[in-house]
Amino acid sequence: MLKEYDCWLQKRKIGLTIKIPDAVYVQGDSEIITQAAKEYVNGIQRLANVTPKIETKKTANSSLPKAWLGLISDMEKQALFSNLAAGAEGFVIKIADNNIYIAGKDDAGLLYAVFRFLSLLACGKIKDNFEISETPASSLRIINHWDNLDGTIERGYAGNSLFFKNEKIVYDSQRIEDYARLLASIGINRISLNNVNVRNRAKLLITEVYLEQLAELAAIFRRFAIRLFISVNFASPRDPGVLKTADPLDADVIKWWKECASVVYKYIPDLAGFIVKADSEGESGPFQYDRTHAHGANMLASAVKPYGGEIIWRCFVYNCQQDWRDKKADRAKAAYENFKPLDGKFDDNVILQIKFGPYDFQVREPVSPLFGALKKTRHIMELQITQEYTGHQIDLCYLPFMWEDIMNFDTGEKSIKDLIKGFAAVVNTGLDNNWTGHTLAQANLYGYGRIIWNPSLDAKEIAHEWCALSFGQNETAEKISSILLKSYPAYEKYTSPFGICFMVTPGLHYGPNIEGYEYSRWGTYHRANVKEIGIDRNETGFVNQYAKKNADIFSDPKKCPQNLLLFFHRLPYDFIMKNGETLLQNIYDTHFEGYDEVLEMLEQWKRLKKNLDNAVYESVLSRFERQLLNAREWRDQINTYFFRKTGIGDSKGRLIYD
Ligand code: GCU
């Protein structure tokens, strides 16, 4: 039976496919290697109910078959896997003559190798003569928390913060260790704990008020090869009693940040660096001083450089005071316009973090044209695991389904999976016992780690893997996997149609409010009238930010992928779609279908009752019931809205309220 807290690291006696040796020989005694050995022993206990004895050089009894854990370069029998190559943080695993060889390219690689071995064992894949080598596709595999010091989480749907409460650092160290274990098991190697909107006392996280405790947290993550980032406020030097300015070219400001870095690194010598949200949604930034973002980022980069630190600079910079009357302005163009001209002007320890789409984590957006356009600046992609716009972890929405599309997007030169060597994602975890609110939303956290480790994995494989690890290798797991795979298309169908975006309740971002953002300052309009809907992005020039090959596709409504049609085009309701039906009819169809698909998922879930732990069954069931109400609201509000605009009913005669 599933223990929600344990996620994909369930204690379950599996049918063993190899003989597990009585001893594990551990070569090396670094903190991470020691942790890797513990994970091996605990993992074997959890899956096979036996406890391998740890041997080291001093205690080794050499004649019997063993599990051998160490670095590839230290392994005596290196020749055994000389045909297997592994790069940084990579590993090899080989089974030969009843011995198990688990070897990392480096310490982190060994830890990942142990976790991979255990999950392959749990999935029944480890057999005699099995061998595998892996290297992560991305070197930066980051989790961003948006946790506030008062314990709330911006866009959090799974309880309060794991780290903060009442303006203090408050945590359960066992829980943080369990969290670090979960993250390391899917290859995460960096984490930021505090919200990118760094307000009030969160600004003091880089001071001695909090650093001692932050260092204690860093120490837990360090054992799992995870390094901390801290989100900082660009205007901190300007706080009362400090300086009068935060101008990045001001000598006192430069000095202030250098001193700040020297204090921070005294406490956390391996701090990965700072994350900055500047000139964005009300946060201060270099624009206030007529400086560029390169000035701002480079100034901070030089402060952390002596310690090997890096600056992650977010590209979520746009005018959030737009006038809806102004049809020339196009928010979608902002990231490219702000950062493309600065390409090559950033220091080498600056990394730009770009949201995957030009807007803001919508259900369907094109990949941002900034990917592929930046040639001389390090940059990574930002995803959102927390379901801000994808159902608040009430609605089931299996995100790897969309991430797979992103990975395969060809920027014109290369696909994202070949081009991008780092990812960050806003995480969906909190203090809820199951970490993610909706138990099945654990699949999104798991899927994030897996797909950025190996972007050639598809959403289906990941779903199968997660289900098998969570529920066991059985028919129930298969059925849950098929529910997961239905969930994204269903969500997409009952919410904003064909890439139109932002028909959500303003502020909250759950449930429909079709004109909620229409007359607002946020720059996200659909401009529906009685004849047509959408923004013509040929006209705004957004399409031309893409490489020619993509611009040609997106600019033509006949070639544009249908799920993005209304992102790029303003079209009449009688526009004929690929299936020969009108756009309007397609809107009706998808909304009826989306609701029906939720109903079907709910029924499928009910049929699994007898095979599931009751608490898990009930909690997921109640979420499906709420999702059904949400889908009904979306379906009916969208259909009624367009019916009222057009006066044209559903060609299939289904009920649309007038
Ligand atoms: C979205 C989100 C905010 C968040 C922002 C960001 O706009 O709604 O809560 O602060 O993204 O990414 O910085």
XYZ file of C-alpha atoms and ligand atoms in Angstrom:
671
model
C 0.000 0.000 0.000
C 1.219 3.437 -0.876
C 2.722 5.530 1.888
C 2.246 8.991 0.413
C 5.085 10.548 2.355
C 7.643 8.206 0.772
C 6.660 9.215 -2.780
C 8.584 7.143 -5.326
C 10.862 5.647 -2.667
C 8.306 3.199 -1.322
C 9.076 0.390 1.090
C 7.871 -2.629 -0.781
C 9.176 -6.175 -0.967
C 9.755 -6.749 -4.636
C 10.351 -9.939 -6.606
C 14.139 -9.885 -6.881
C 15.676 -10.344 -10.296
C 19.227 -10.830 -8.994
C 20.797 -12.161 -5.845
C 21.655 -9.301 -3.519
C 25.165 -9.801 -2.068
C 25.474 -9.809 1.710
C 28.067 -7.051 1.718
C 28.671 -3.710 0.077
C 32.244 -2.576 -0.296
C 32.510 1.206 -0.158
C 35.548 2.915 -1.563
C 35.951 6.514 -0.435
C 34.749 8.288 2.664
C 33.597 11.718 1.550
C 30.338 12.980 2.944
C 28.461 12.253 -0.274
C 29.989 8.803 -0.743
C 29.093 7.935 2.837
C 25.534 9.081 2.143
C 25.461 7.047 -1.069
C 26.444 3.941 0.907
C 23.688 4.617 3.448
C 21.191 5.044 0.648
C 22.256 1.737 -0.831
C 21.814 -0.099 2.465
C 18.492 1.589 3.272
C 17.249 1.073 -0.263
C 18.042 -2.633 -0.195
C 16.336 -2.894 3.170
C 13.275 -1.141 1.798
C 13.007 -3.325 -1.316
C 14.439 -6.672 -0.248
C 14.134 -6.595 3.520
C 17.791 -7.547 4.021
C 20.584 -5.389 5.383
C 23.864 -5.562 3.490
C 26.927 -5.181 5.658
C 29.137 -2.192 4.812
C 32.794 -3.099 4.232
C 35.665 -0.729 3.724
C 39.308 -1.280 2.874
C 40.024 -2.126 6.508
C 37.210 -4.589 7.017
C 36.972 -6.190 3.588
C 36.520 -9.875 3.164
C 37.518 -10.112 -0.435
C 36.470 -13.526 -1.674
C 32.666 -13.238 -1.756
C 30.585 -11.451 -4.375
C 29.716 -7.932 -3.333
C 28.145 -4.698 -4.282
C 31.027 -2.352 -5.071
C 30.449 1.356 -4.567
C 33.021 3.967 -5.489
C 34.317 6.312 -8.105
C 34.958 4.890 -11.556
C 38.572 6.006 -11.318
C 39.045 4.165 -8.013
C 37.468 0.885 -8.983
C 39.884 -2.014 -9.120
C 37.906 -3.740 -11.857
C 37.610 -0.668 -14.046
C 38.275 -2.786 -17.097
C 34.849 -4.342 -16.636
C 33.164 -1.170 -17.703
C 35.740 0.350 -19.973
C 33.117 0.249 -22.746
C 30.788 2.481 -20.720
C 31.421 6.217 -20.785
C 30.191 8.666 -18.164
C 30.681 12.415 -17.891
C 30.403 14.817 -14.952
C 27.840 13.646 -12.379
C 27.358 10.514 -14.455
C 27.771 6.899 -13.550
C 28.012 3.296 -14.632
C 26.221 0.275 -13.216
C 27.150 -3.277 -14.093
C 26.169 -6.713 -12.844
C 28.797 -9.404 -13.404
C 29.430 -12.778 -11.712
C 27.026 -11.967 -8.882
C 28.851 -8.735 -8.191
C 27.130 -5.373 -8.469
C 29.325 -2.495 -9.597
C 27.935 0.956 -8.930
C 30.446 3.609 -9.845
C 30.246 7.371 -10.144
C 32.294 9.669 -12.299
C 32.411 11.802 -9.156
C 30.805 11.736 -5.702
C 27.485 13.109 -6.920
C 27.520 10.624 -9.790
C 27.856 7.777 -7.303
C 24.875 9.016 -5.300
C 22.766 9.216 -8.467
C 23.994 5.771 -9.460
C 22.761 4.263 -6.208
C 19.335 5.821 -6.651
C 19.128 4.694 -10.262
C 20.179 1.190 -9.327
C 17.455 1.051 -6.682
C 14.746 2.309 -8.992
C 15.806 -0.071 -11.772
C 15.777 -2.884 -9.229
C 12.288 -1.875 -8.076
C 11.124 -1.890 -11.694
C 12.523 -5.381 -12.264
C 15.088 -4.201 -14.801
C 18.282 -5.368 -13.104
C 19.317 -8.779 -14.403
C 22.537 -10.738 -14.719
C 24.979 -8.960 -17.054
C 22.925 -5.776 -16.912
C 24.943 -2.659 -17.659
C 24.165 0.991 -18.104
C 25.920 4.332 -18.136
C 24.291 7.727 -17.779
C 25.348 11.346 -17.735
C 22.898 14.151 -17.023
C 22.074 16.209 -20.096
C 22.035 19.397 -18.026
C 24.612 20.482 -15.520
C 22.215 22.785 -13.642
C 19.151 21.004 -12.315
C 17.524 23.525 -10.054
C 14.506 23.663 -7.770
C 13.193 27.136 -6.923
C 11.028 27.557 -3.863
C 8.822 30.606 -3.666
C 8.611 30.323 0.131
C 8.088 33.404 2.263
C 9.537 33.893 5.717
C 6.092 34.004 7.301
C 5.663 30.399 6.176
C 3.285 31.028 3.277
C 4.271 29.997 -0.230
C 3.613 32.177 -3.247
C 1.627 29.973 -5.611
C 1.922 27.077 -3.165
C -0.844 24.484 -3.010
C 0.548 21.871 -0.656
C 0.631 23.476 2.755
C 3.064 25.925 4.262
C 6.803 26.187 3.885
C 9.167 23.378 4.787
C 11.739 25.967 5.863
C 10.147 29.113 7.265
C 7.526 30.133 9.820
C 6.704 33.398 11.607
C 9.721 35.206 10.103
C 12.075 32.496 11.339
C 13.903 29.588 9.838
C 11.945 26.684 11.302
C 12.235 23.142 10.025
C 12.149 19.512 10.931
C 15.620 18.276 10.087
C 14.450 14.715 9.434
C 11.908 16.056 6.973
C 14.505 18.198 5.212
C 16.774 15.168 4.953
C 13.890 13.182 3.463
C 13.256 16.022 1.052
C 16.901 16.219 0.035
C 16.822 12.450 -0.523
C 13.772 12.711 -2.784
C 15.387 15.506 -4.774
C 18.758 13.759 -5.067
C 17.014 10.586 -6.181
C 15.823 12.457 -9.277
C 19.125 14.223 -9.844
C 18.441 17.732 -8.513
C 21.706 19.508 -7.686
C 20.716 23.074 -6.744
C 17.946 24.596 -4.667
C 16.784 28.049 -3.666
C 14.572 28.222 -0.610
C 13.143 31.734 -0.569
C 10.753 33.483 -2.911
C 12.159 35.456 -5.830
C 10.035 38.330 -4.564
C 12.385 39.123 -1.696
C 10.460 41.311 0.684
C 10.647 42.453 4.297
C 12.758 40.235 6.501
C 13.635 37.884 3.650
C 16.149 40.545 2.681
C 18.026 39.632 5.854
C 18.679 36.058 4.723
C 22.050 37.288 3.456
C 22.943 38.709 6.857
C 24.069 37.225 10.138
C 20.477 37.381 11.353
C 19.767 34.191 9.426
C 23.002 32.864 7.978
C 23.921 30.479 10.755
C 20.653 28.623 10.399
C 20.696 28.813 6.650
C 24.133 27.206 6.798
C 22.650 24.338 8.805
C 20.091 23.766 6.082
C 22.827 23.966 3.462
C 24.707 21.261 5.358
C 21.781 18.834 5.094
C 21.430 19.408 1.361
C 25.203 19.199 0.869
C 25.267 15.546 1.914
C 22.948 14.932 -1.018
C 25.097 16.893 -3.483
C 22.637 19.789 -3.557
C 23.933 23.360 -3.272
C 21.934 26.346 -2.142
C 21.101 29.510 -4.029
C 19.656 32.510 -2.193
C 17.141 34.881 -3.789
C 18.206 38.450 -3.162
C 16.598 41.839 -3.576
C 18.473 44.097 -5.959
C 17.577 47.152 -3.892
C 18.849 45.799 -0.566
C 21.680 48.350 -0.289
C 19.046 51.070 -0.412
C 17.256 49.867 2.685
C 16.766 52.358 5.503
C 19.975 53.123 7.328
C 22.168 51.678 4.591
C 22.814 53.589 1.330
C 20.783 56.093 -0.628
C 21.029 54.128 -3.842
C 21.189 50.652 -5.337
C 22.774 51.906 -8.581
C 24.938 49.030 -9.835
C 27.686 51.403 -10.937
C 27.900 53.241 -7.628
C 31.135 52.496 -5.778
C 29.436 52.164 -2.394
C 26.852 49.795 -3.785
C 29.581 47.649 -5.345
C 31.414 47.604 -2.018
C 28.208 46.782 -0.142
C 27.580 43.677 -2.244
C 31.208 42.574 -1.999
C 31.047 42.771 1.781
C 27.727 41.008 1.769
C 29.197 38.172 -0.328
C 32.172 37.850 1.994
C 29.856 37.355 4.973
C 27.540 34.949 3.167
C 30.412 32.790 1.917
C 31.938 32.652 5.378
C 28.841 30.741 6.473
C 28.121 28.810 3.287
C 31.403 28.393 1.401
C 29.842 26.353 -1.392
C 26.825 28.603 -1.908
C 25.877 28.321 -5.577
C 25.105 32.024 -5.749
C 22.237 34.502 -5.852
C 18.995 34.580 -7.840
C 17.596 37.953 -8.848
C 14.194 39.130 -10.003
C 14.828 42.731 -11.007
C 12.684 45.342 -12.746
C 9.857 42.887 -12.692
C 6.353 43.187 -11.321
C 7.234 46.030 -9.004
C 10.668 44.765 -7.892
C 13.542 47.237 -8.162
C 16.244 46.881 -10.751
C 18.902 48.592 -12.838
C 16.324 50.386 -15.017
C 15.597 52.662 -12.074
C 19.130 54.026 -12.467
C 19.154 54.048 -16.228
C 21.473 51.043 -16.232
C 21.129 47.854 -18.209
C 20.485 44.409 -16.849
C 24.050 43.536 -17.793
C 25.277 46.297 -15.472
C 23.120 44.934 -12.681
C 23.958 41.271 -13.139
C 27.684 41.799 -13.679
C 28.016 43.905 -10.560
C 26.557 41.080 -8.468
C 28.579 38.523 -10.406
C 31.811 40.228 -9.505
C 30.819 40.153 -5.813
C 30.367 36.361 -5.762
C 33.079 35.510 -8.279
C 35.953 35.152 -5.763
C 33.993 32.351 -4.103
C 33.045 30.524 -7.286
C 29.487 31.845 -7.035
C 27.085 32.488 -9.905
C 24.256 34.935 -10.486
C 21.009 33.670 -11.871
C 19.298 36.641 -13.433
C 15.637 36.197 -14.350
C 14.401 37.455 -17.708
C 10.810 37.851 -16.564
C 11.013 41.570 -17.273
C 8.017 43.257 -18.868
C 5.836 46.315 -18.492
C 3.087 45.406 -16.042
C 1.499 48.827 -16.344
C 0.247 48.389 -19.870
C -2.775 50.241 -21.239
C -5.259 47.769 -22.732
C -6.219 50.400 -25.282
C -2.733 50.284 -26.747
C -2.792 47.629 -29.446
C 0.823 48.094 -30.492
C 2.362 46.987 -27.214
C 2.791 43.227 -26.954
C 3.938 41.752 -23.670
C 4.999 38.549 -25.416
C 7.873 40.491 -26.985
C 9.344 41.724 -23.716
C 11.945 39.108 -22.732
C 13.519 39.106 -26.189
C 13.464 42.879 -26.472
C 15.076 43.319 -23.075
C 17.750 40.649 -23.314
C 18.640 39.892 -26.922
C 20.425 43.260 -27.362
C 22.564 42.432 -24.314
C 23.770 39.091 -25.669
C 27.489 38.783 -24.997
C 27.527 41.568 -22.423
C 27.167 39.365 -19.370
C 30.039 38.037 -17.281
C 30.722 34.340 -17.485
C 29.303 33.671 -14.033
C 25.946 35.168 -14.961
C 23.215 32.804 -16.087
C 19.984 34.142 -17.532
C 16.884 32.268 -16.406
C 14.152 32.478 -19.026
C 10.575 31.299 -18.572
C 9.764 28.617 -21.119
C 7.169 30.781 -22.836
C 6.917 34.474 -23.639
C 4.069 35.043 -21.148
C 3.934 33.247 -17.857
C 3.590 29.481 -17.394
C 0.358 29.215 -19.343
C -1.213 25.866 -20.199
C -0.042 26.301 -23.765
C 2.476 28.850 -24.990
C 5.086 28.685 -27.691
C 8.668 28.288 -26.503
C 10.166 31.740 -25.912
C 12.018 33.077 -28.975
C 14.893 34.038 -26.699
C 15.952 30.380 -26.786
C 18.095 30.033 -29.824
C 18.470 33.802 -30.144
C 21.040 34.176 -27.374
C 24.373 33.037 -28.764
C 26.930 34.383 -26.329
C 25.255 34.296 -22.951
C 24.748 31.372 -20.609
C 21.059 30.737 -20.137
C 18.705 28.195 -18.628
C 14.984 27.508 -18.892
C 12.461 28.084 -16.111
C 9.497 25.732 -15.765
C 6.717 25.656 -13.200
C 5.932 22.443 -11.357
C 3.613 24.172 -8.948
C 0.278 24.330 -10.735
C -0.385 28.052 -10.713
C -2.192 28.076 -14.049
C -2.678 24.359 -14.374
C -5.183 23.576 -11.662
C -3.667 24.365 -8.248
C -3.018 20.696 -7.495
C -6.793 20.306 -7.215
C -7.064 19.425 -10.892
C -4.870 16.629 -12.148
C -2.522 17.920 -14.829
C 0.491 15.781 -15.657
C 3.025 18.349 -16.800
C 5.744 16.199 -18.432
C 3.226 15.831 -21.243
C 3.837 19.484 -22.142
C 7.513 19.502 -21.152
C 8.125 16.775 -23.710
C 6.860 19.144 -26.419
C 9.120 21.899 -25.115
C 12.169 19.631 -25.141
C 11.479 18.703 -28.748
C 10.928 22.257 -29.956
C 13.450 23.111 -32.630
C 14.650 26.684 -32.195
C 15.806 26.726 -35.791
C 19.282 25.584 -35.039
C 18.848 22.942 -32.382
C 16.097 21.457 -30.305
C 15.718 22.667 -26.728
C 16.932 19.312 -25.447
C 20.200 19.704 -27.329
C 20.596 23.403 -26.712
C 19.708 24.023 -23.074
C 22.076 22.776 -20.410
C 20.217 23.941 -17.339
C 16.701 24.065 -15.982
C 15.047 25.604 -12.959
C 11.500 24.997 -11.826
C 9.197 26.505 -9.272
C 8.397 23.555 -7.098
C 5.054 22.173 -5.892
C 6.049 20.980 -2.404
C 5.047 22.061 1.077
C 4.302 20.723 4.530
C 1.390 18.512 3.465
C 2.116 14.927 4.439
C 2.191 13.884 0.793
C 4.417 16.915 -0.078
C 2.388 17.972 -3.126
C -1.250 18.331 -2.009
C -2.581 16.111 -4.775
C -0.808 12.795 -4.372
C -0.683 12.273 -8.121
C 1.068 15.655 -8.461
C 4.146 13.893 -7.075
C 4.492 12.676 -10.651
C 5.178 16.249 -11.742
C 8.087 16.669 -9.341
C 9.432 13.267 -10.294
C 8.912 13.994 -13.981
C 10.763 17.276 -13.787
C 13.874 15.640 -12.387
C 13.746 12.806 -14.884
C 13.105 14.839 -18.019
C 15.825 17.373 -17.346
C 18.258 14.566 -16.555
C 17.364 12.848 -19.772
C 15.251 14.986 -22.112
C 14.908 12.116 -24.539
C 12.583 10.356 -22.111
C 8.990 10.805 -23.109
C 6.081 11.655 -20.844
C 4.701 8.146 -21.181
C 7.863 6.405 -20.044
C 8.142 8.756 -17.096
C 4.526 8.147 -16.109
C 5.065 4.366 -16.240
C 8.201 4.654 -14.187
C 6.621 6.883 -11.541
C 3.546 4.712 -11.270
C 5.563 1.499 -10.966
C 7.778 3.009 -8.271
C 4.851 4.499 -6.380
C 2.204 1.804 -6.723
C 4.250 -1.285 -7.577
C 4.478 -3.158 -10.807
C 0.877 -4.064 -11.258
C -2.265 -3.342 -13.179
C -3.300 -0.528 -10.842
C -0.088 1.313 -11.670
C -0.786 0.845 -15.389
C -4.250 2.285 -14.981
C -3.033 5.256 -12.988
C -0.455 5.888 -15.645
C -3.154 6.012 -18.296
C -5.128 8.496 -16.155
C -2.037 10.690 -15.830
C -1.532 10.719 -19.566
C -5.102 11.820 -20.188
C -4.949 14.637 -17.697
C -2.984 17.288 -19.581
C -4.980 17.148 -22.800
C -8.188 17.224 -20.744
C -7.069 20.276 -18.783
C -6.006 22.017 -21.953
C -9.354 21.300 -23.583
C -11.612 22.694 -20.872
C -9.572 25.847 -20.173
C -8.490 28.650 -22.579
C -8.874 27.482 -26.139
C -6.066 27.035 -28.686
C -3.300 28.879 -26.864
C -5.291 32.013 -26.169
C -4.101 32.235 -22.498
C -5.174 34.220 -19.437
C -8.882 33.529 -19.246
C -8.342 32.692 -15.571
C -9.571 34.395 -12.427
C -7.242 37.357 -11.944
C -4.808 37.100 -9.056
C -5.918 33.638 -7.970
C -5.396 31.941 -11.338
C -7.832 29.097 -10.707
C -11.122 28.803 -12.562
C -12.451 30.813 -15.479
C -12.891 34.539 -15.789
C -12.970 35.085 -19.490
C -12.546 38.815 -19.527
C -10.802 38.958 -16.155
C -7.583 40.294 -17.644
C -9.161 42.083 -20.610
C -9.050 45.620 -19.284
C -6.199 45.186 -16.816
C -2.619 46.463 -16.794
C -1.001 43.059 -17.230
C -0.766 43.017 -21.012
C -2.506 39.697 -21.626
C -5.548 40.299 -23.787
C -7.599 38.196 -26.193
C -9.730 41.056 -27.553
C -12.681 38.866 -28.498
C -15.503 40.679 -30.277
C -18.538 39.384 -32.125
C -16.539 38.347 -35.184
C -13.057 37.360 -34.121
C -10.609 36.645 -31.337
C -6.866 36.769 -30.678
C -3.840 38.965 -31.241
C -2.249 39.104 -34.666
C 1.355 38.544 -33.764
C 2.512 39.147 -37.300
C 1.251 42.634 -36.799
C 2.884 43.159 -33.393
C 6.160 41.787 -34.755
C 6.421 39.013 -32.173
C 6.588 36.325 -34.851
C 9.748 37.872 -36.239
C 11.602 37.235 -33.005
C 11.783 33.578 -34.092
C 14.286 32.051 -36.460
C 12.983 32.196 -40.035
C 12.008 28.544 -40.122
C 9.728 28.986 -37.122
C 8.513 32.445 -38.107
C 7.328 30.932 -41.398
C 5.334 28.311 -39.554
C 3.894 30.496 -36.808
C 3.006 33.376 -39.125
C 0.696 31.289 -41.286
C -2.583 30.167 -39.684
C -2.606 27.200 -42.032
C 0.806 25.998 -40.845
C 0.720 27.137 -37.233
C 0.271 24.238 -34.767
C -3.394 24.249 -33.919
C -2.853 24.293 -30.164
C -1.108 27.668 -30.612
C -3.366 29.087 -33.275
C -4.924 31.806 -31.151
C -1.615 32.684 -29.552
C -0.342 33.844 -32.915
C -3.435 34.866 -34.826
C -6.560 36.926 -34.718
C -9.151 34.801 -36.452
C -12.840 34.904 -37.294
C -15.008 32.341 -35.564
C -15.798 30.735 -38.919
C -12.116 30.058 -39.681
C -11.896 26.489 -40.908
C -9.693 24.249 -38.803
C -7.849 21.066 -39.779
C -10.870 18.874 -39.062
C -13.012 20.892 -41.494
C -15.080 22.449 -38.729
C -15.110 26.118 -37.739
C -12.974 27.572 -34.985
C -16.137 28.200 -32.967
C -17.293 24.622 -33.315
C -13.832 23.446 -32.279
C -14.048 25.606 -29.171
C -17.392 24.017 -28.286
C -16.139 20.517 -29.074
C -12.985 20.738 -27.015
C -14.885 22.131 -24.039
C -17.486 19.403 -24.082
C -14.731 16.825 -24.516
C -12.544 18.243 -21.754
C -15.358 17.946 -19.224
C -16.234 14.424 -20.387
C -12.604 13.383 -20.052
C -12.506 14.563 -16.437
C -15.657 12.558 -15.779
C -13.980 9.543 -17.334
C -10.845 9.983 -15.177
C -13.063 10.205 -12.111
C -14.873 6.997 -13.054
C -11.590 5.231 -13.757
C -10.314 6.306 -10.368
C -13.446 4.987 -8.654
C -12.864 1.606 -10.234
C -9.457 1.428 -8.541
C -10.892 1.788 -5.026
C -10.368 -1.787 -3.898
C -6.718 -1.761 -4.929
C -5.748 1.455 -3.206
C -4.977 2.618 0.274
C -8.215 4.200 1.459
C -6.760 7.544 2.506
C -5.033 7.971 -0.850
C -8.148 6.866 -2.686
C -10.377 9.317 -0.826
C -8.067 12.310 -1.059
C -7.555 11.896 -4.807
C -11.261 11.213 -5.290
C -12.232 14.437 -3.570
C -9.844 16.317 -5.841
C -11.325 14.715 -8.934
C -14.765 15.777 -7.706
C -13.601 19.358 -7.332
C -11.894 19.162 -10.708
C -15.151 18.074 -12.289
C -16.889 21.154 -10.907
C -14.074 23.325 -12.194
C -14.196 21.708 -15.635
C -17.963 22.228 -15.716
C -17.541 25.893 -14.875
C -14.885 26.341 -17.550
C -16.907 24.451 -20.145
C -20.082 26.346 -19.550
C -18.598 29.798 -19.145
C -16.449 29.478 -22.262
C -19.233 28.019 -24.367
C -21.776 30.559 -23.164
C -19.363 33.403 -23.710
C -18.825 32.515 -27.353
C -22.454 31.665 -27.929
C -23.449 35.079 -26.602
C -20.829 36.808 -28.734
C -21.745 34.997 -31.934
C -25.319 33.882 -31.576
C -24.232 30.618 -33.209
C -25.091 27.424 -31.369
C -23.424 24.030 -31.196
C -23.838 22.108 -34.448
C -24.304 18.938 -32.409
C -27.118 20.413 -30.374
C -25.523 20.048 -26.940
C -26.641 22.294 -24.140
C -25.078 25.735 -24.087
C -26.562 28.113 -21.555
C -27.585 31.459 -22.953
C 3.883 35.045 -11.964
C 3.258 34.757 -10.624
C 3.875 35.565 -9.535
C 5.394 35.440 -9.571
C 5.927 35.746 -10.960
C 7.416 35.466 -11.144
O 3.510 36.310 -12.404
O 1.874 34.974 -10.683
O 3.352 35.121 -8.320
O 5.976 36.272 -8.649
O 5.261 34.953 -11.897
O 7.734 34.517 -11.823
O 8.234 36.189 -10.634
